[in-house]
CSV table of C-alpha atoms and ligand atoms in Angstrom, one decimal:
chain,number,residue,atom,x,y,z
J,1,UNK,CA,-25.8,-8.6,15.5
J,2,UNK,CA,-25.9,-12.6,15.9
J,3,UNK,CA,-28.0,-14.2,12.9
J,4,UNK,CA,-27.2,-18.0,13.5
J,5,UNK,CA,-26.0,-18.1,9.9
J,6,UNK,CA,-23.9,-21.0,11.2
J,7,UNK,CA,-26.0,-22.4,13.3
J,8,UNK,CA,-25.4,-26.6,14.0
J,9,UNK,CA,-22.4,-26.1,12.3
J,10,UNK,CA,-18.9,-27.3,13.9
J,11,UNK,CA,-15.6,-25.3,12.7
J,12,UNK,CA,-12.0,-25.7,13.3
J,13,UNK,CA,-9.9,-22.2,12.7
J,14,UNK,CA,-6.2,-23.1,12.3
J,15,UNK,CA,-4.6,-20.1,13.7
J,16,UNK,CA,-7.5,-19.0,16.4
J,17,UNK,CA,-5.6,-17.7,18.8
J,18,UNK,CA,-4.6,-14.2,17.5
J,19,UNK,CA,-5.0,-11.6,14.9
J,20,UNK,CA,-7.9,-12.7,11.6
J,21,UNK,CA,-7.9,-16.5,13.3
J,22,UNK,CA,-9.3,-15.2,16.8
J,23,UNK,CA,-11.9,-12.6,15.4
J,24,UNK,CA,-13.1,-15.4,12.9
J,25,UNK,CA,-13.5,-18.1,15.9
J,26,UNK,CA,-15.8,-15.1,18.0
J,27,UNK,CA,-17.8,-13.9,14.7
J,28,UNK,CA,-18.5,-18.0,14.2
J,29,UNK,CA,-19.3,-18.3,17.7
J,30,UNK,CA,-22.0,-15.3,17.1
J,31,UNK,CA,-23.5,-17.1,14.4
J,32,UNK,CA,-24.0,-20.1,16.4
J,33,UNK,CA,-20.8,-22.5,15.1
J,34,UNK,CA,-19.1,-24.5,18.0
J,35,UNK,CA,-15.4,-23.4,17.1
J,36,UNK,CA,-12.4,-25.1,17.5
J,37,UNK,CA,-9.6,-23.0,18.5
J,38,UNK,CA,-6.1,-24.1,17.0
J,39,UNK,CA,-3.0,-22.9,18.2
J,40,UNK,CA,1.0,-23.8,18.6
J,41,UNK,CA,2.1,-22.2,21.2
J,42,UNK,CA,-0.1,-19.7,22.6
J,43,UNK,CA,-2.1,-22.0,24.9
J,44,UNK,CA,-3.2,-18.9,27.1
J,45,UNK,CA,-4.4,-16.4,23.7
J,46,UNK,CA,-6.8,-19.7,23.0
J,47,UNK,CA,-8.1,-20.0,26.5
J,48,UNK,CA,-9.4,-16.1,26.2
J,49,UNK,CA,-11.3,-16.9,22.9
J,50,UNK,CA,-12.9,-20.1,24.5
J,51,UNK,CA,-14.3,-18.2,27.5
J,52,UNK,CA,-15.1,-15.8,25.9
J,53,UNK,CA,-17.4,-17.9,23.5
J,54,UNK,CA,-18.8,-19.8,26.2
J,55,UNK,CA,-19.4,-17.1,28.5
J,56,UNK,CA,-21.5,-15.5,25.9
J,57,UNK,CA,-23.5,-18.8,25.7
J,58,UNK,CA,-21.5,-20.8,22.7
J,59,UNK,CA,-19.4,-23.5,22.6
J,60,UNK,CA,-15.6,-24.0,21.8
J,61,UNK,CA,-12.8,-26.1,22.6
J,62,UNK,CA,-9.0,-24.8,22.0
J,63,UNK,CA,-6.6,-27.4,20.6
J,64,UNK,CA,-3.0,-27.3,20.1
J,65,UNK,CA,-2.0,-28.7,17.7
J,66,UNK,CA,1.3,-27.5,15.2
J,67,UNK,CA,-0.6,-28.2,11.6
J,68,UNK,CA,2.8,-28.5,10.0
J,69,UNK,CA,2.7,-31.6,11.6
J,70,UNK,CA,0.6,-34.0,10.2
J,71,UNK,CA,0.8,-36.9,13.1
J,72,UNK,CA,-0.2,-33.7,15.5
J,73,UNK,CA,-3.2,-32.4,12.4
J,74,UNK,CA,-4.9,-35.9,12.9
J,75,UNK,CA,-4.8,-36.2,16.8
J,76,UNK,CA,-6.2,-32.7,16.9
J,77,UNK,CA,-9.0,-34.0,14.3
J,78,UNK,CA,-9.8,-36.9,16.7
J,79,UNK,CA,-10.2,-34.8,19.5
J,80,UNK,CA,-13.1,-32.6,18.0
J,81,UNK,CA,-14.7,-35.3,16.5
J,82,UNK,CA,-14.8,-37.1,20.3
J,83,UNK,CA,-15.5,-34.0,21.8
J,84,UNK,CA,-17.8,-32.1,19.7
J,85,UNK,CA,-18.3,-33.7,16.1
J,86,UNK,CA,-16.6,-33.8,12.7
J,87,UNK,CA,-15.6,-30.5,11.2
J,88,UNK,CA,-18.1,-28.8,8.6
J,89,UNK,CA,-15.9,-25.4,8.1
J,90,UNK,CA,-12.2,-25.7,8.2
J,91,UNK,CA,-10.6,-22.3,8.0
J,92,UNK,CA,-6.9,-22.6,7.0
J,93,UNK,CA,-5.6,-19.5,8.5
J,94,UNK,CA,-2.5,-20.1,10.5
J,95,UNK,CA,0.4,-18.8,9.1
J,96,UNK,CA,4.0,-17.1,9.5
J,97,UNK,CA,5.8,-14.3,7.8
J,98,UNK,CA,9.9,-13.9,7.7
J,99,UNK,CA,10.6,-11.1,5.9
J,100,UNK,CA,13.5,-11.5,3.3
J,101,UNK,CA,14.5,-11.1,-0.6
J,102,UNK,CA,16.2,-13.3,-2.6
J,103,UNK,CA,19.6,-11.8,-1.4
J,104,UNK,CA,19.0,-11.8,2.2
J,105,UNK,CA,17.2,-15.0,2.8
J,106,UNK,CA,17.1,-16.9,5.6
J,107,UNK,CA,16.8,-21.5,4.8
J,108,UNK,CA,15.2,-22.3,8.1
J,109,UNK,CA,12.8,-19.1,7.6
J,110,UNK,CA,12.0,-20.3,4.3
J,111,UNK,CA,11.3,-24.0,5.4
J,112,UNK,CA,9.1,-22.8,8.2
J,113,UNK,CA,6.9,-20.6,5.9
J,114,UNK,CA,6.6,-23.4,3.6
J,115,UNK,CA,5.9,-25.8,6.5
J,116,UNK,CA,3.4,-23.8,8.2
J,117,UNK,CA,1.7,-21.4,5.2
J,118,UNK,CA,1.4,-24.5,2.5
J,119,UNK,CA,2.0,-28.2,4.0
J,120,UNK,CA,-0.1,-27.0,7.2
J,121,UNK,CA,-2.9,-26.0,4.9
J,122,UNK,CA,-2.5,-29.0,3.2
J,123,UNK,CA,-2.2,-31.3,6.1
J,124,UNK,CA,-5.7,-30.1,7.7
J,125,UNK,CA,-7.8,-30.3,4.0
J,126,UNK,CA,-6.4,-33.7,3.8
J,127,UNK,CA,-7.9,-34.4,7.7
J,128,UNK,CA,-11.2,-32.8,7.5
J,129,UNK,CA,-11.9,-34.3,4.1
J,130,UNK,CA,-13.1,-37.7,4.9
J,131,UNK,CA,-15.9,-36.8,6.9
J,132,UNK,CA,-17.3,-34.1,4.9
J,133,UNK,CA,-16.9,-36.6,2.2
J,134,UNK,CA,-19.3,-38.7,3.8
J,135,UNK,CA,-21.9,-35.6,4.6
J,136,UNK,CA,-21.5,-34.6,1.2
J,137,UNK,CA,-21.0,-31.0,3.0
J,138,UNK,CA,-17.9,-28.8,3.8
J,139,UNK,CA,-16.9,-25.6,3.3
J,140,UNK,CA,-13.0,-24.7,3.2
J,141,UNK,CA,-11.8,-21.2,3.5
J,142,UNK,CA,-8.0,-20.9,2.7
J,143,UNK,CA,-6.2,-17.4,4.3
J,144,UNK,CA,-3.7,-16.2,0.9
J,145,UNK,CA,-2.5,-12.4,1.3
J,146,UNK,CA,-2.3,-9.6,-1.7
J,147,UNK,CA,1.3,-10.5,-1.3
J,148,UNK,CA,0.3,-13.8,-3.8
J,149,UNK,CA,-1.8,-10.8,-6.1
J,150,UNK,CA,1.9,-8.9,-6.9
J,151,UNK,CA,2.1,-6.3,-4.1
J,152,UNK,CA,4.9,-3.8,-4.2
J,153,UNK,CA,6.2,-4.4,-0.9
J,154,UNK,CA,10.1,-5.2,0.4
J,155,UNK,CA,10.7,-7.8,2.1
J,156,UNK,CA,7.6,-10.1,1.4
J,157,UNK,CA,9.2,-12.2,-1.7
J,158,UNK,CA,9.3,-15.6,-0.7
J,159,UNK,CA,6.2,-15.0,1.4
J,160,UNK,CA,4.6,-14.4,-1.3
J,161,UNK,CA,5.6,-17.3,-2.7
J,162,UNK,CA,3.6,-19.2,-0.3
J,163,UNK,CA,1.0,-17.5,-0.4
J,164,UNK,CA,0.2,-17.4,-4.4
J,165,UNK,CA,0.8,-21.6,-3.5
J,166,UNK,CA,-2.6,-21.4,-1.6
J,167,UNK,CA,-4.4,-19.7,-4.3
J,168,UNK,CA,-3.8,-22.9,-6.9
J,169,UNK,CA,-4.2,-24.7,-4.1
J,170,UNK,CA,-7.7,-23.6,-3.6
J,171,UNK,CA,-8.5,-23.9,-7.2
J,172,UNK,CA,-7.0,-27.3,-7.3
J,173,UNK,CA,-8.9,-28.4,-4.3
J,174,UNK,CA,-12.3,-27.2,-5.2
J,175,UNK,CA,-11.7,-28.7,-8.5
J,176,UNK,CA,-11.6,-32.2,-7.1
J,177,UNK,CA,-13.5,-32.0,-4.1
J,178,UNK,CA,-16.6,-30.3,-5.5
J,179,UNK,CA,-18.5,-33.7,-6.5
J,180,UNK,CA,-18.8,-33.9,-2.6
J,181,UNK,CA,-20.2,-31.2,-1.8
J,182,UNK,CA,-17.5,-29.7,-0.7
J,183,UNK,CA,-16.0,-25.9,-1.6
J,184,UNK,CA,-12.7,-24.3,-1.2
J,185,UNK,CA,-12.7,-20.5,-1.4
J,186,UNK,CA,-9.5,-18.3,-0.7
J,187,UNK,CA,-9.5,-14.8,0.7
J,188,UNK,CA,-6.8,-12.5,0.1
J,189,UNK,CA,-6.2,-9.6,3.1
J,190,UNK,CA,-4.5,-6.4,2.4
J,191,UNK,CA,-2.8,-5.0,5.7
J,192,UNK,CA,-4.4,-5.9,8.8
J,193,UNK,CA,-3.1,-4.7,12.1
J,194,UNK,CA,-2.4,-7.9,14.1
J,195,UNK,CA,1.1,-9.0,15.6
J,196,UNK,CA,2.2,-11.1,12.2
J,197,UNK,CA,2.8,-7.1,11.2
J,198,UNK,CA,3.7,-5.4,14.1
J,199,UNK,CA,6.3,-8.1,15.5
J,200,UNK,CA,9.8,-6.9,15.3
J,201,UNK,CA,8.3,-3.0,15.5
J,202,UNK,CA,8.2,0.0,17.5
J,203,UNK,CA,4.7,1.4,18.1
J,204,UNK,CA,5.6,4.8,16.3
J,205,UNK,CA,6.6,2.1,13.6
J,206,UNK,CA,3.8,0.2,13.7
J,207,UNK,CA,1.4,3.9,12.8
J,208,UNK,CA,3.7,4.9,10.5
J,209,UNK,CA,3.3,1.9,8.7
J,210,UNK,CA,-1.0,2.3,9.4
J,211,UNK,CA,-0.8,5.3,7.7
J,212,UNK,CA,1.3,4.1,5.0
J,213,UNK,CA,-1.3,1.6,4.1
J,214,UNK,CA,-4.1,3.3,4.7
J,215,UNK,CA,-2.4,6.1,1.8
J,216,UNK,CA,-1.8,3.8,-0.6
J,217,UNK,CA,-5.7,2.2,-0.2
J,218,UNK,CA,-8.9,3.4,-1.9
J,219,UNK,CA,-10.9,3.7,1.4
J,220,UNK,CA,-8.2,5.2,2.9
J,221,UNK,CA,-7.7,3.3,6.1
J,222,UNK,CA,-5.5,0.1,7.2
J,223,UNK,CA,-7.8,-3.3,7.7
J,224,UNK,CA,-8.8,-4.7,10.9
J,225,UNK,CA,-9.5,-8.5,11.9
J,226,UNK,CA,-12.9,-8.4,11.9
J,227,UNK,CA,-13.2,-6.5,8.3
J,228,UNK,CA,-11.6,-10.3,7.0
J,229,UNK,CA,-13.4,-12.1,9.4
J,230,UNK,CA,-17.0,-11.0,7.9
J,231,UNK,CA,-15.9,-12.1,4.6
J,232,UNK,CA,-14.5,-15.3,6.0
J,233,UNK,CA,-17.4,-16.1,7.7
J,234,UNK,CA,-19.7,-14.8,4.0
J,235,UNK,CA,-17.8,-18.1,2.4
J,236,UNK,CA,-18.7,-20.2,5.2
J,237,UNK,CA,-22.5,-19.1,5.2
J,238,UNK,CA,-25.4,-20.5,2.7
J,239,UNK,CA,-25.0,-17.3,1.2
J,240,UNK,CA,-22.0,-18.5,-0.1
J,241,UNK,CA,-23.3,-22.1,-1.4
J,242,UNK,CA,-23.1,-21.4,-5.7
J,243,UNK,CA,-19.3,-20.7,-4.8
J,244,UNK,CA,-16.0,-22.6,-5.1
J,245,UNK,CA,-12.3,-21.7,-6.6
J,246,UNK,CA,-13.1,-18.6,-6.0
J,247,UNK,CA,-10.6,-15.4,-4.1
J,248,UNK,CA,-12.1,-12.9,-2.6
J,249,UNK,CA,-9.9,-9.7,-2.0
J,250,UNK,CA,-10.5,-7.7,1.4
J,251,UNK,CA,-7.7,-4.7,1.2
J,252,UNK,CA,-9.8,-1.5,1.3
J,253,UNK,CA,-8.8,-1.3,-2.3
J,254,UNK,CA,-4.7,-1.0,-2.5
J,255,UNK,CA,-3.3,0.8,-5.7
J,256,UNK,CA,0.4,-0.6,-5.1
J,257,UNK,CA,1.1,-3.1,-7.1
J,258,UNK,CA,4.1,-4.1,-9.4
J,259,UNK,CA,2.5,-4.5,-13.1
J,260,UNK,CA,-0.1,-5.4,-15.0
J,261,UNK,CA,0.3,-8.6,-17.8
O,301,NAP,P1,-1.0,-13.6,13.7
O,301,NAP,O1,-1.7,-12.5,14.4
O,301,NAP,O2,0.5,-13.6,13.6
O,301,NAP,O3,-1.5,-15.0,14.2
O,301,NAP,C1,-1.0,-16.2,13.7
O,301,NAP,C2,-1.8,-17.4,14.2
O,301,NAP,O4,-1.3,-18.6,13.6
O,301,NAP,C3,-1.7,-17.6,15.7
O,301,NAP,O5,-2.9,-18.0,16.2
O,301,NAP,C4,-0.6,-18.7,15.8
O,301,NAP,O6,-0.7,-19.5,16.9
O,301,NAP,C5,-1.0,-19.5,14.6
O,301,NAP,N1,0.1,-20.4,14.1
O,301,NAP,C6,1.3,-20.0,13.6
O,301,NAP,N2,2.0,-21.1,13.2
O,301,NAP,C7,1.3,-22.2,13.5
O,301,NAP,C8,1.4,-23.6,13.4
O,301,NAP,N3,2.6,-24.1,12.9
O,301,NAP,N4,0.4,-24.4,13.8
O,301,NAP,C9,-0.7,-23.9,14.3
O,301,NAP,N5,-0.9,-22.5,14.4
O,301,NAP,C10,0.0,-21.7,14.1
O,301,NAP,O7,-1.5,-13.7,12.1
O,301,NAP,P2,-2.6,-12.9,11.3
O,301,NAP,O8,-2.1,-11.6,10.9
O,301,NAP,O9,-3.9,-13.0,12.1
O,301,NAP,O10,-2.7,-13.8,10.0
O,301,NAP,C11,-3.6,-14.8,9.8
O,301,NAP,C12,-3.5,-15.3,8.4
O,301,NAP,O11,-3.8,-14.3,7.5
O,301,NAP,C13,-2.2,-15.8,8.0
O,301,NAP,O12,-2.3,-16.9,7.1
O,301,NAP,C14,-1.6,-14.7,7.2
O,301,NAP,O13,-0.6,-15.1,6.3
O,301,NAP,C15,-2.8,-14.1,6.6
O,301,NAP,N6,-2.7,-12.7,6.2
O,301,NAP,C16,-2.4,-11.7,7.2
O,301,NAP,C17,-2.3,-10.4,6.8
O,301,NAP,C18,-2.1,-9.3,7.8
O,301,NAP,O14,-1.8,-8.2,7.3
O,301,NAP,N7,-2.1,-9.5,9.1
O,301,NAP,C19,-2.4,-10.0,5.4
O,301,NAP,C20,-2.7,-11.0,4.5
O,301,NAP,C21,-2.8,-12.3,4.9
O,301,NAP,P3,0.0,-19.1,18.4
O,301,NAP,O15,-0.9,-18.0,18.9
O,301,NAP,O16,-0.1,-20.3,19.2
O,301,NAP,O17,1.3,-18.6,18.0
């Protein structure tokens, strides 16, 4: 049910196109935010979540725009602010996963991770800042993973790595953008079915591996887009406003991880 919890409110959604990204820009959309749909390459993906937004009545724009590239970041910034207004919520949720372990690791996998996971997170905060600055209003919600938390899963090492990046990130950012009105919150998913997952796999792959997660969660089930797109959109909401440097974890309560401290 819409409740225009975001009502007036312009947001750009790195990532939009697909998986946690596109559910986030349509639950925005139904609480009356005009969303800006980022993608890199899949112009077409980003076209479907504008119309469907506008043909329910909202706005939204889709914008490519590759935010490892920070000459591409602040074109993309101009064009929403000319065609719809300055950002109030920036969701940093694009990302890419390689998987790999320290002896099986790929250089231009790594780089691209780091490029896209942490310098592209970095490069939009760094664009949208200014003009919150001068609001004295934003909210920035930063897309980590349970990975960053110490998950005992194969394969997601240097992943990982980026991802536990964006949680001091978001501690470091709400720590010195705060005086502006501005918070930075992180959310950590557990295992949500979108393609970041089930690229590379076989669909009897792709359920064994749903019902692998959902055994080793509490409630028992695998996560879907819009499970992390309600929390998103919480830290986006006034209900939200007391809270910054804060991680919220969304995995349906998983009991595999490697060690306590
Ligand atoms: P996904 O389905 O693979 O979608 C990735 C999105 O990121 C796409 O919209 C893609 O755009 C965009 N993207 C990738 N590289 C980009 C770049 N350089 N510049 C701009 N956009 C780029 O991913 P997802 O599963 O929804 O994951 C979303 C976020 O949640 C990621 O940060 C991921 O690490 C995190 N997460 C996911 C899970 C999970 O289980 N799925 C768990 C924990 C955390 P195109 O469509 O143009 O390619």
């Amino acid at each position: 049910m819409d409740s225009d919890r975001l009502k007036g409110r312009v947001a750009l959604i790195t990532g939009g196109s697909r998986g946690i990204g596109r559910a986030t820009a349509l639950k925005f959309a139904q609480e009356g935010a005009a969303v800006m749909v980022n993608y890199q390459q899949q112009a077409e993906a980003a076209s479907e979540v504008v119309e469907q937004i506008r043909a329910s009545g909202g706005r939204a724009l889709a914008l490519q725009a590759d935010v490892g590239e920070p000459a591409a970041v602040d074109e993309m910034l101009q064009r929403s602010v000319r065609e719809v207004g300055p950002i109030d919520i920036l969701v940093n949720n694009a990302g890419v996963l390689y998987r790999g372990d320290l002896l099986s690791y790929k250089e231009d996998e790594l780089d691209l991770m780091w490029r896209t996971n942490v310098k592209g997170l970095i490069h939009c905060t760094a664009a949208v800042v200014p003009s919150m600055k001068e609001k004295q209003f934003g909210r920035i919600i930063n897309l980590s993973s349970i990975a960053a938390l110490g998950t005992a899963l194969a394969g997601t090492t240097f992943y990982a790595a980026t991802k536990g990046a964006v949680l001091i990130l978001t501690k470091r950012f709400a720590f010195e953008l705060g005086s502006y009105g501005i918070s930075v919150n992180a959310v950590c998913p557990g295992f949500i079915a979108t393609d970041m997952v089930s690229q590379g796999r076989s669909s009897e792959e792709i359920q064994k591996l749903l019902g692998s997660f959902a055994a080793k969660s509490m409630l028992r089930r695998a996560g879907k887009p819009e499970d992390i797109a309600n929390v998103i959109c919480f830290l986006a909401s006034n209900e939200a406003a007391f809270m910054t440097g804060q991680i919220l974890t969304a995995d349906g309560g998983r009991v595999d991880f490697l060690s306590h401290s």
